[in-house]
Each structure stands twice: as structure tokens, then as C-alpha cells.
Amino acid sequence: ETNLKVTGIDFLKSQNCTQHHTDAYNIKNLVVRRGQPFNIQLTFSRELKASDKLAVRFGIGEKPTKPKGTLMSLNPKREQELSGWKISIVKNSGKECLLSVTSSPSAPVGKYSLNVKTGTNIYKPENGNVYLLFNPWCKDDVVFLDNEDQRKEYVLNDTGCIYVGSANSIYERPWNFGQFEESILDACLYLLDKSELRLSNRRNPVTVSRVMSALVNSNDDNGVLLGNWSGDYSKGTSPMDWIGSVSILQQYYKTKKPVCFGQCWVFAGVLTTVMRCLGIPSRCVSNFNSAHDTDENLRVDVYLNEKGEKMNSMSFDSVWNFHVWNDVWMKRKDLPAGFDGWQAIDATPQEQSQGVFQCGPCPLKAVREGDVYLPYDGKFVYAEVNADQVYWLVKKVNGKEKYFRLSTETRNIGVKISTKAVGKDKREDITLQYKYPEGSEKERQAMEKACSFIRPSLFPRSHYGAGEPIEDQNASVALQETVSKTGLKIEITSKEPLYPGSPLELAIMVKITAPGSWNINLVGACQLQSYTGKVEANLGHINETIKLEGNSEKQVPLKIMPEAYMKTLASVEDEVLVHVNAIAEVQGLNDKLTKEMTTRFEYPPITIQMPETAKLNKDFKCAFIFKNKLNVPLDNCKLIVEGLGLFKMTTFDQGDLQPGRIMKSEIVCTPTRLGDKKIVAKLTSTQVKAISAEKSITIS
């Protein structure tokens, strides 16, 4: 009897990958999802007999062994492995044998080496590493998601958009996640190795998503991206210039060094790529008026000077116009019942958690119910969406700074929490998944529960501790929304869209509902600020006394000329927003009110011209056209374009573009993949950082 030898293995890639929804991965190896059968075909030196010994062996990690559970030796003729893996013979004819293998639905994810042992012979195929991923299609996997449209969006969609701007002017920034592109899967598994997670912890999406939230920033571990909010990005790429995760992860995997630079939406975009790549359903979440509360007291202090200008350096806490993090979908077997589903994770390095810049996974249900003691980082996430804002007026009294409390806002923080809708390029508002409706009974109960774990404090904290804080008499009472005695209201509006290079036409409207005759002191200030709330320039202010009779209102214009702000636009490498603060005080009454509004500049559009459909591997042309409709030249124009499955990221240097001039760039696209594909374009210049466009094409 000649020894039985294996002479070949066919991984039946096209059939397996289609069934496992992994056919888009740009990789030679077989990629499958756990808990779901896949087939392999063995070819032998002779026919397989009942007496032959046969074992298909899957090993993971440095030195796989059976006792450690890192070596699965599967014998189709014997009792099943204890590890939860299964193997069976589907068909045995002549020298060919078709086997079906099912991994355990709780197997560690990663790269498995495969070899086949027959008697004393061991056969090792080339490209014999099999990649095993999480499986949202498998009922027994803890990441199971019972909705095909959601799986298509949150696992398979490799493009999307991230919502940015401010609460009253939200816009979308297109983003290419590109989880299937070349070397992205290897980069994600490299990160998993770098995390030094024990193999047993690589089964669990809770531990995997937590370490990935740490590894996407470079703060503790030389991870993927170095955060930078300084406004100077000359030693790397400005966070504004990225249009997707692919070039970031590819560069990181090649150099093994942190990529420069990231801000929150870049961290969130890359973390979405990593999660979707590994098979954990994930979405980008944008929270508007996001509190960064450094000391878990559920309170953020805002300091205004006597002109009504917000002051930068006073407070450790801050309110970001928006902050982007991620939700990932999983069952939480480590928690009491009721906390399965979406979990918040955040890769932007803000605060340390257990000594490392990482955040989450924190169940959205725990945030909503106020169960903030649950792991992980519930208090921090709760504060981001629920903190109160306290406004302080800083006055010089006898050369010392004194603080006067102006008002308290309880409904400003955590509004319009947004993600891309499933299957559509639309914004979906998910605020109610994070909190009960403001002012509802349930919201109050959740707040009371959360406050029993968090200590709200009442005194202003500042870097200077200058002067004793002066509090109104009722400050020792729990903080409450400031209610006006006269029905005083302020509204801030812009008459026209704000175009860079044109005057900013703003207005502050003051209303009173109480009868009688009132004098109101109004101060208002306009500033430019970055999205983290940092003031970049003071543009102008007003200070007047208004007379109002009874139930009436008055509008006070605030006009800013372009020469007041264009220099700042050109000198800061971030996109800046226009911020207006107003303080109104009714004379003779302690009736004060503050109001703020942040809005963004508007820009002319980029037009993308191309056919609606194209054929696989048949070239087509795509043109990008931009007309400078602004009153100012745009210097150093750069057009950055990318189309996954069509062409690699390309940058066109366009030089300076005078008002009224048109620029046009063309690129030849070669479709390498079927289906709907997206082209993303972004224009940056010295003056304007944030013009982007996207367009879809169907490849048949």
C-alpha cells in the first residue's frame, strides 16, 4: 500500500468568498467568516480509503498547540473537535475529495495557517493562510446583525460620509472607507498583533474594538494616526486633506510609523474601516455641540469677556462644534441583560481610560438610561451628550478678575446626533438612541441615575483661580435652565449665506414678552473658531442699549467686512466657523441671557462629469470642473480625487485661481470591480479648505 499524499488543495475561492460576503477583499488568500461552512478540495496521490489517516489542521499564533486551543486538528472520520470546529466529507471520488469545514462561531479572528496530515506526511500549500473574520450573518456569532440592508451598509459598504459643521449648518464630508483595498486586511491584522491581545481575547468584539480604539491613535502605542489640532500641518498631511482611510492605513502598514495628521473625523473614518474590515458592524457618529468634560462633573464652563467674546484659555473643558466617534454592533455577554446592540467607541485621543487613550465600547442603552457605571467609559460618553453649559462673565474689578454667572443651558449639548442612513446618502438622526427626549420624565430619571454616579459641581474652575468667584445667591441649588422674568429671548441669524470674500451680514434679534417699557443692554461679538471651539480671531462686536415697549422685538445688525477675517482664513490650515455670542441684560432686573450661534461658510460647488454607467475593464473619462464664484482669488489650489475600484488617489496641483476663472482636470478611470462605485473629489486652497463632491457610477 503506497503512502497517501496530498498533491494539491483548491480553496474554491470564488464559491466560498461569495457565500461568505468576502469576495471584495483584494487578497490572494481565502477569506471566510466564522461559524459558517466553507469547502476545500483535496487532490491525493491515490484514492482515499476508509483505513487512511487524514487530519486537516488549522493553527493560529506563533506556536499553535492543541492544549492552548490554538491548533485545531480536524479529522473527518472521527468524533468532532472539542473546539467547536467541524469537518465532513461532502464527496469522495477518484483522487479528489471535497471537504466542508465550519469554524467555531466564537473562534479567534485572524490568520490561520493550514496544513494537511496524511499518516506521517504533512502537506503545506502556498498561500495556505486562511483569514477568519467576525460573522454578522451567523446567528451564533456575538456580532450577528439580523437585517440584510444594515449588514450591507455597516459591514460591506466601502464608501460613506461623515457629518461635520455645526448644529445649525450640518454638511457631509464624503469618506472612502476602503476596507477591501490592497493590504488593508493585513494592516488590520498587524494592528491586532501589535495590541498583544491574548488569542482568547481575539474571539471577543468587546476586547477587539477596545484595543482598536487605542491603536488608531498613536498616543500610547505608535498606532496609526498622530492627532494634531495646532493649525500647523507643515510636517505632514493636513487633517482636512484626507478623503479616505486607504492611503492612511497603507502608509502605516508600509512604514509601521504613525501617519501625520488626524482630527476626530479622520480617527473615526479609519476606525470604521478597521471594524468593517474585521467584520464588526460599524458606523460613524457625529455629535453636535459635543462636551469634552475633563473631570466628569457633567458641566462645561464658558467664559465671556465684557465685549461678549468667548475666551480661549480659561477652561480645561471645551465644547466642540462637532465630534465624531463610532458605534459598533455586538452582544455584551460581559454585562447584565439589556445592553446588547450599538456600543460607542472613540479613537480620538481625548482622555485616558485605564491609563491608555482608548474609549468604549459603551452601550448606547447605558448612556440613555444613565447606567454610566458600566464598562467602558460610560461617564465620559454620557457627559459628551448630556453636560450642562454654564456661562460666566469675566469682569475686571479693582484690577482683579471676578466671575459672574450669566446663565445655564441644559439642552444645548448633544444635539442632532447623526450617522449616514442605511442604503441612502441621507443623514439619519440617532439622538434618541443616545438620550430620551429633552424634558421628558424618562430623561429626568436617567439624569438622576447618572448624577448618582457623577458629582456635578457648582463653582467655576479656571486655570487662574484668580479672584473669588462671585455667585448668585441661589447657586447652591442644583443647576437649572435659566428662566427669564420678562420672557427675554435672543435670536442670531445670517441674512445671506456666508461666502468667503464677501461681507458677513449677521443680525441679533432681541424680544421681550412682558408688558411695560424696558431698557436692554446688548453686547454681541463675532469670532472665527476651529471646530474644537478654539477662538482663532475676534472679528467685531456691538454694544448698545435697546428700548423695547411691551411685547416687541428689535433687530440689531452685525456686519463684518472681508478684510476683518480673510487674513485668518488664509493663515489657519483648519476649516474655521463663524461664531456669534450675545449677552442681553434687562436694566433694573437681574435678568440676563446669553445665546451663541455657530455657522459655516458656503462655497461654490465642484462639478463631476462622467457617464452614468461603464463596463468592467473599459476605460472612461472623468472631468472635475470648478468655477471660482467668490470675490477673492484662491491660492495654491489642490484637487484630491479617489475612486475605489476605478483609480488610485490622485492630487492635481492647480496653482492660483482668480475670481470668475474655471479650472478643469481629467482622469482616466479603469473599472476593476462591478457594482455602484463612487468618485470623491476635494478642493483645498490657502483660503478655503472644505469643498468636496461625490458622484456614483454603475459598472456592469
Coordinates of C-alpha atoms in Angstrom, one line a residue, residues 201-494:
N201 CA -9.5 37.7 23.6
R202 CA -9.4 37.8 19.8
R203 CA -12.7 36.0 19.9
N204 CA -14.4 38.8 21.6
P205 CA -15.5 42.0 19.7
V206 CA -15.6 43.9 23.1
T207 CA -11.9 43.5 23.6
V208 CA -11.0 43.8 19.9
S209 CA -13.0 47.1 19.4
R210 CA -11.5 48.5 22.7
V211 CA -7.9 47.8 21.6
M212 CA -8.5 49.2 18.1
S213 CA -9.9 52.4 19.6
A214 CA -6.4 52.7 21.2
L215 CA -4.4 51.7 18.2
V216 CA -5.9 54.0 15.7
N217 CA -4.4 56.9 17.6
S218 CA -0.6 56.9 18.1
N219 CA -0.6 58.2 21.7
D220 CA 0.5 55.1 23.7
D221 CA 1.5 52.5 21.2
N222 CA 2.8 54.1 18.0
G223 CA -0.6 53.5 16.4
V224 CA -2.0 54.6 13.1
L225 CA -2.5 58.4 13.3
L226 CA -1.0 61.3 15.2
G227 CA -3.6 63.8 16.3
N228 CA -2.8 67.5 15.7
W229 CA -5.1 70.5 16.4
S230 CA -2.4 73.1 16.3
G231 CA -3.3 74.6 12.9
D232 CA 0.2 73.9 11.6
Y233 CA 0.5 70.7 9.5
S234 CA 3.6 71.5 7.5
K235 CA 5.3 68.4 8.7
G236 CA 2.6 66.0 7.4
T237 CA -0.8 66.0 5.7
S238 CA -3.4 68.4 7.0
P239 CA -6.4 66.5 8.5
M240 CA -8.5 68.5 6.0
D241 CA -6.8 66.8 3.0
W242 CA -7.7 63.2 3.6
I243 CA -10.7 61.8 1.7
G244 CA -10.5 58.3 3.0
S245 CA -8.7 55.7 5.1
V246 CA -6.9 53.7 2.4
S247 CA -3.8 55.8 1.9
I248 CA -3.5 56.3 5.7
L249 CA -3.6 52.5 6.5
Q250 CA -1.4 51.6 3.5
Q251 CA 1.2 54.1 4.5
Y252 CA 1.1 53.0 8.2
Y253 CA 1.4 49.3 7.2
K254 CA 4.3 50.0 4.9
T255 CA 6.3 52.3 7.3
K256 CA 5.0 50.9 10.7
K257 CA 5.2 54.6 11.8
P258 CA 2.3 56.9 12.8
V259 CA 0.8 58.9 9.9
C260 CA 0.6 62.7 10.3
F261 CA -2.1 64.1 11.0
G262 CA -5.6 63.3 12.2
Q263 CA -8.5 65.0 13.8
C264 CA -11.7 63.4 15.0
W265 CA -13.4 62.6 11.7
V266 CA -10.2 61.0 10.4
F267 CA -9.8 58.8 13.5
A268 CA -13.5 57.8 13.2
G269 CA -13.2 57.1 9.4
V270 CA -10.1 54.9 10.0
L271 CA -11.7 53.1 12.9
T272 CA -14.8 52.4 10.8
T273 CA -12.5 50.9 8.1
V274 CA -10.8 48.6 10.6
M275 CA -14.0 47.4 12.2
R276 CA -15.8 46.7 8.9
C277 CA -12.7 45.0 7.6
L278 CA -12.7 42.6 10.6
G279 CA -16.4 42.0 10.2
I280 CA -17.8 44.0 13.1
P281 CA -20.7 46.2 12.0
S282 CA -19.7 49.9 12.5
R283 CA -20.9 53.4 11.7
C284 CA -19.5 56.9 12.1
V285 CA -21.5 59.0 14.6
S286 CA -21.3 62.8 14.7
N287 CA -22.4 64.6 17.9
F288 CA -23.1 68.3 17.6
N289 CA -22.2 70.6 20.5
S290 CA -20.1 67.8 22.0
A291 CA -18.9 68.4 25.5
H292 CA -15.4 67.4 26.4
D293 CA -15.7 67.2 30.1
T294 CA -12.3 66.6 31.7
D295 CA -13.4 65.9 35.2
E296 CA -16.7 64.1 35.0
N297 CA -18.8 66.8 36.7
L298 CA -21.3 67.0 33.8
R299 CA -20.7 70.6 33.5
V300 CA -18.8 72.8 31.0
D301 CA -18.0 76.4 31.8
V302 CA -17.9 79.0 29.1
Y303 CA -16.2 82.3 29.9
L304 CA -17.1 85.6 28.1
N305 CA -15.4 88.9 28.5
E306 CA -17.3 92.2 28.7
K307 CA -17.4 92.5 24.9
G308 CA -19.2 89.2 24.7
E309 CA -16.2 87.4 23.3
K310 CA -15.6 83.9 24.3
M311 CA -12.2 83.5 25.9
N312 CA -9.9 80.6 24.9
S313 CA -7.6 79.8 27.7
M314 CA -9.8 79.9 30.8
S315 CA -11.3 76.4 31.0
F316 CA -9.9 72.9 30.8
D317 CA -13.3 71.8 29.5
S318 CA -14.5 72.6 26.0
V319 CA -17.4 72.3 23.7
W320 CA -16.6 71.1 20.2
N321 CA -18.9 72.2 17.3
F322 CA -19.0 68.5 16.4
H323 CA -17.2 65.4 17.5
V324 CA -17.1 62.2 15.5
W325 CA -16.8 58.7 17.1
N326 CA -18.1 55.2 16.2
D327 CA -20.8 52.8 17.1
V328 CA -20.1 49.1 16.8
W329 CA -22.8 46.3 17.0
M330 CA -22.4 43.3 19.3
K331 CA -24.0 41.4 22.2
R332 CA -22.5 42.3 25.6
K333 CA -22.2 38.9 27.3
D334 CA -19.9 40.6 29.9
L335 CA -22.8 42.8 31.1
P336 CA -26.2 42.2 32.7
A337 CA -29.0 41.7 30.2
G338 CA -30.3 44.6 28.2
F339 CA -27.1 46.2 26.9
D340 CA -26.7 44.4 23.5
G341 CA -26.7 46.3 20.3
W342 CA -24.9 49.5 19.4
Q343 CA -21.8 50.4 21.5
A344 CA -19.9 53.7 21.3
I345 CA -16.1 53.5 20.8
D346 CA -13.8 56.5 20.2
A347 CA -10.3 56.6 18.8
T348 CA -9.7 60.4 19.1
P349 CA -7.2 60.8 22.0
Q350 CA -9.1 63.0 24.5
E351 CA -8.9 61.4 27.9
Q352 CA -7.1 58.3 29.2
S353 CA -9.1 55.2 30.2
Q354 CA -7.3 52.7 32.3
G355 CA -4.1 54.6 31.6
V356 CA -4.4 54.4 27.8
F357 CA -6.0 56.7 25.2
Q358 CA -8.9 54.4 24.4
C359 CA -12.7 54.7 24.8
G360 CA -15.5 52.2 24.8
P361 CA -17.2 50.0 24.0
C362 CA -20.0 51.7 25.9
P363 CA -23.6 50.6 25.3
L364 CA -25.9 53.3 23.9
K365 CA -28.6 51.9 26.2
A366 CA -26.4 52.5 29.2
V367 CA -25.9 56.2 28.1
R368 CA -29.7 56.6 27.5
E369 CA -30.7 55.0 30.9
G370 CA -27.9 56.8 32.9
D371 CA -26.3 53.4 33.8
V372 CA -22.9 55.1 33.5
Y373 CA -21.0 52.8 35.9
L374 CA -21.0 50.0 33.3
P375 CA -17.8 49.4 31.4
Y376 CA -16.4 51.1 29.5
D377 CA -16.1 54.9 29.8
G378 CA -19.8 55.5 30.3
K379 CA -19.3 58.7 32.3
F380 CA -17.2 60.3 29.6
V381 CA -19.7 59.4 26.8
Y382 CA -22.7 60.5 28.9
A383 CA -21.1 63.9 29.5
E384 CA -20.4 64.3 25.8
V385 CA -24.1 64.2 25.0
N386 CA -25.6 65.5 28.3
A387 CA -23.5 68.0 30.0
D388 CA -24.8 71.4 31.0
Q389 CA -23.3 74.7 29.8
V390 CA -22.7 77.4 32.4
Y391 CA -21.9 80.9 31.0
W392 CA -19.7 83.2 33.1
L393 CA -18.9 86.9 32.6
V394 CA -15.3 87.8 33.5
K395 CA -15.0 91.4 34.7
K396 CA -12.0 93.3 36.0
V397 CA -12.9 94.6 39.4
N398 CA -10.1 96.7 41.1
G399 CA -7.6 95.0 38.8
K400 CA -8.8 91.5 39.8
E401 CA -10.8 89.2 37.6
K402 CA -14.2 88.3 39.0
Y403 CA -16.7 85.9 37.7
F404 CA -20.5 86.5 37.4
R405 CA -22.7 83.7 36.4
L406 CA -24.8 84.7 33.4
S407 CA -27.0 81.7 32.6
T408 CA -27.2 77.9 32.4
E409 CA -28.2 76.0 29.3
T410 CA -29.3 72.4 29.8
R411 CA -30.4 71.5 26.3
N412 CA -27.5 72.7 24.2
I413 CA -25.1 69.8 24.4
G414 CA -25.5 66.7 22.4
V415 CA -27.9 67.7 19.6
K416 CA -28.6 66.2 16.2
I417 CA -26.5 63.1 16.7
S418 CA -26.1 61.9 13.1
T419 CA -25.0 59.0 11.0
K420 CA -25.4 58.1 7.4
A421 CA -28.8 56.4 6.7
V422 CA -28.8 52.7 5.7
G423 CA -28.7 52.4 1.9
K424 CA -29.2 56.1 1.2
D425 CA -26.9 59.2 1.1
K426 CA -29.1 60.9 3.7
R427 CA -28.5 62.0 7.3
E428 CA -30.2 59.8 9.9
D429 CA -30.8 61.4 13.3
I430 CA -30.0 58.9 16.1
T431 CA -30.2 61.3 19.1
L432 CA -33.0 59.3 20.6
Q433 CA -30.8 56.2 20.7
Y434 CA -28.4 58.1 23.0
K435 CA -30.9 60.0 25.1
Y436 CA -34.6 60.3 25.9
P437 CA -36.4 63.4 24.6
E438 CA -35.2 66.6 26.4
G439 CA -37.5 67.4 29.3
S440 CA -39.3 64.1 29.3
E441 CA -39.9 62.2 32.6
K442 CA -37.6 59.3 31.4
E443 CA -34.8 61.8 30.6
R444 CA -35.1 63.3 34.1
Q445 CA -34.9 59.8 35.7
A446 CA -31.9 58.8 33.6
M447 CA -30.2 62.1 34.6
E448 CA -30.8 61.5 38.3
K449 CA -29.4 58.0 38.0
A450 CA -26.3 59.2 36.1
C451 CA -25.8 62.0 38.7
S452 CA -25.8 59.5 41.5
F453 CA -22.5 58.2 39.9
I454 CA -21.2 61.5 38.7
R455 CA -20.7 64.5 41.0
P456 CA -21.9 67.7 39.4
S457 CA -20.1 70.7 40.9
L458 CA -21.1 74.3 41.2
F459 CA -18.1 76.5 41.2
P460 CA -16.3 77.8 38.1
R461 CA -12.9 76.2 37.5
S462 CA -10.3 78.1 35.6
H463 CA -6.6 77.9 35.0
Y464 CA -6.1 81.0 37.1
G465 CA -8.2 80.7 40.2
A466 CA -8.0 84.5 40.0
G467 CA -10.3 86.3 42.4
E468 CA -13.0 84.7 44.4
P469 CA -15.9 83.5 42.3
I470 CA -19.0 85.6 42.8
E471 CA -22.1 83.5 42.7
D472 CA -25.7 84.4 42.6
Q473 CA -27.5 83.6 45.9
N474 CA -29.3 80.5 44.5
A475 CA -26.1 78.9 43.2
S476 CA -26.1 76.1 45.8
V477 CA -29.4 74.8 44.4
A478 CA -28.9 72.2 41.6
L479 CA -28.2 73.8 38.3
Q480 CA -31.3 74.7 36.3
E481 CA -32.1 76.1 33.0
T482 CA -32.1 79.8 33.3
V483 CA -35.7 81.2 33.0
S484 CA -36.3 84.8 32.2
K485 CA -38.6 87.0 34.2
T486 CA -39.5 89.2 31.2
G487 CA -39.7 86.5 28.6
L488 CA -36.4 87.8 27.2
K489 CA -35.3 85.9 24.0
I490 CA -32.3 86.3 21.7
E491 CA -32.0 85.0 18.1
I492 CA -28.9 85.2 15.9
T493 CA -29.4 85.0 12.2
S494 CA -27.5 85.4 9.0

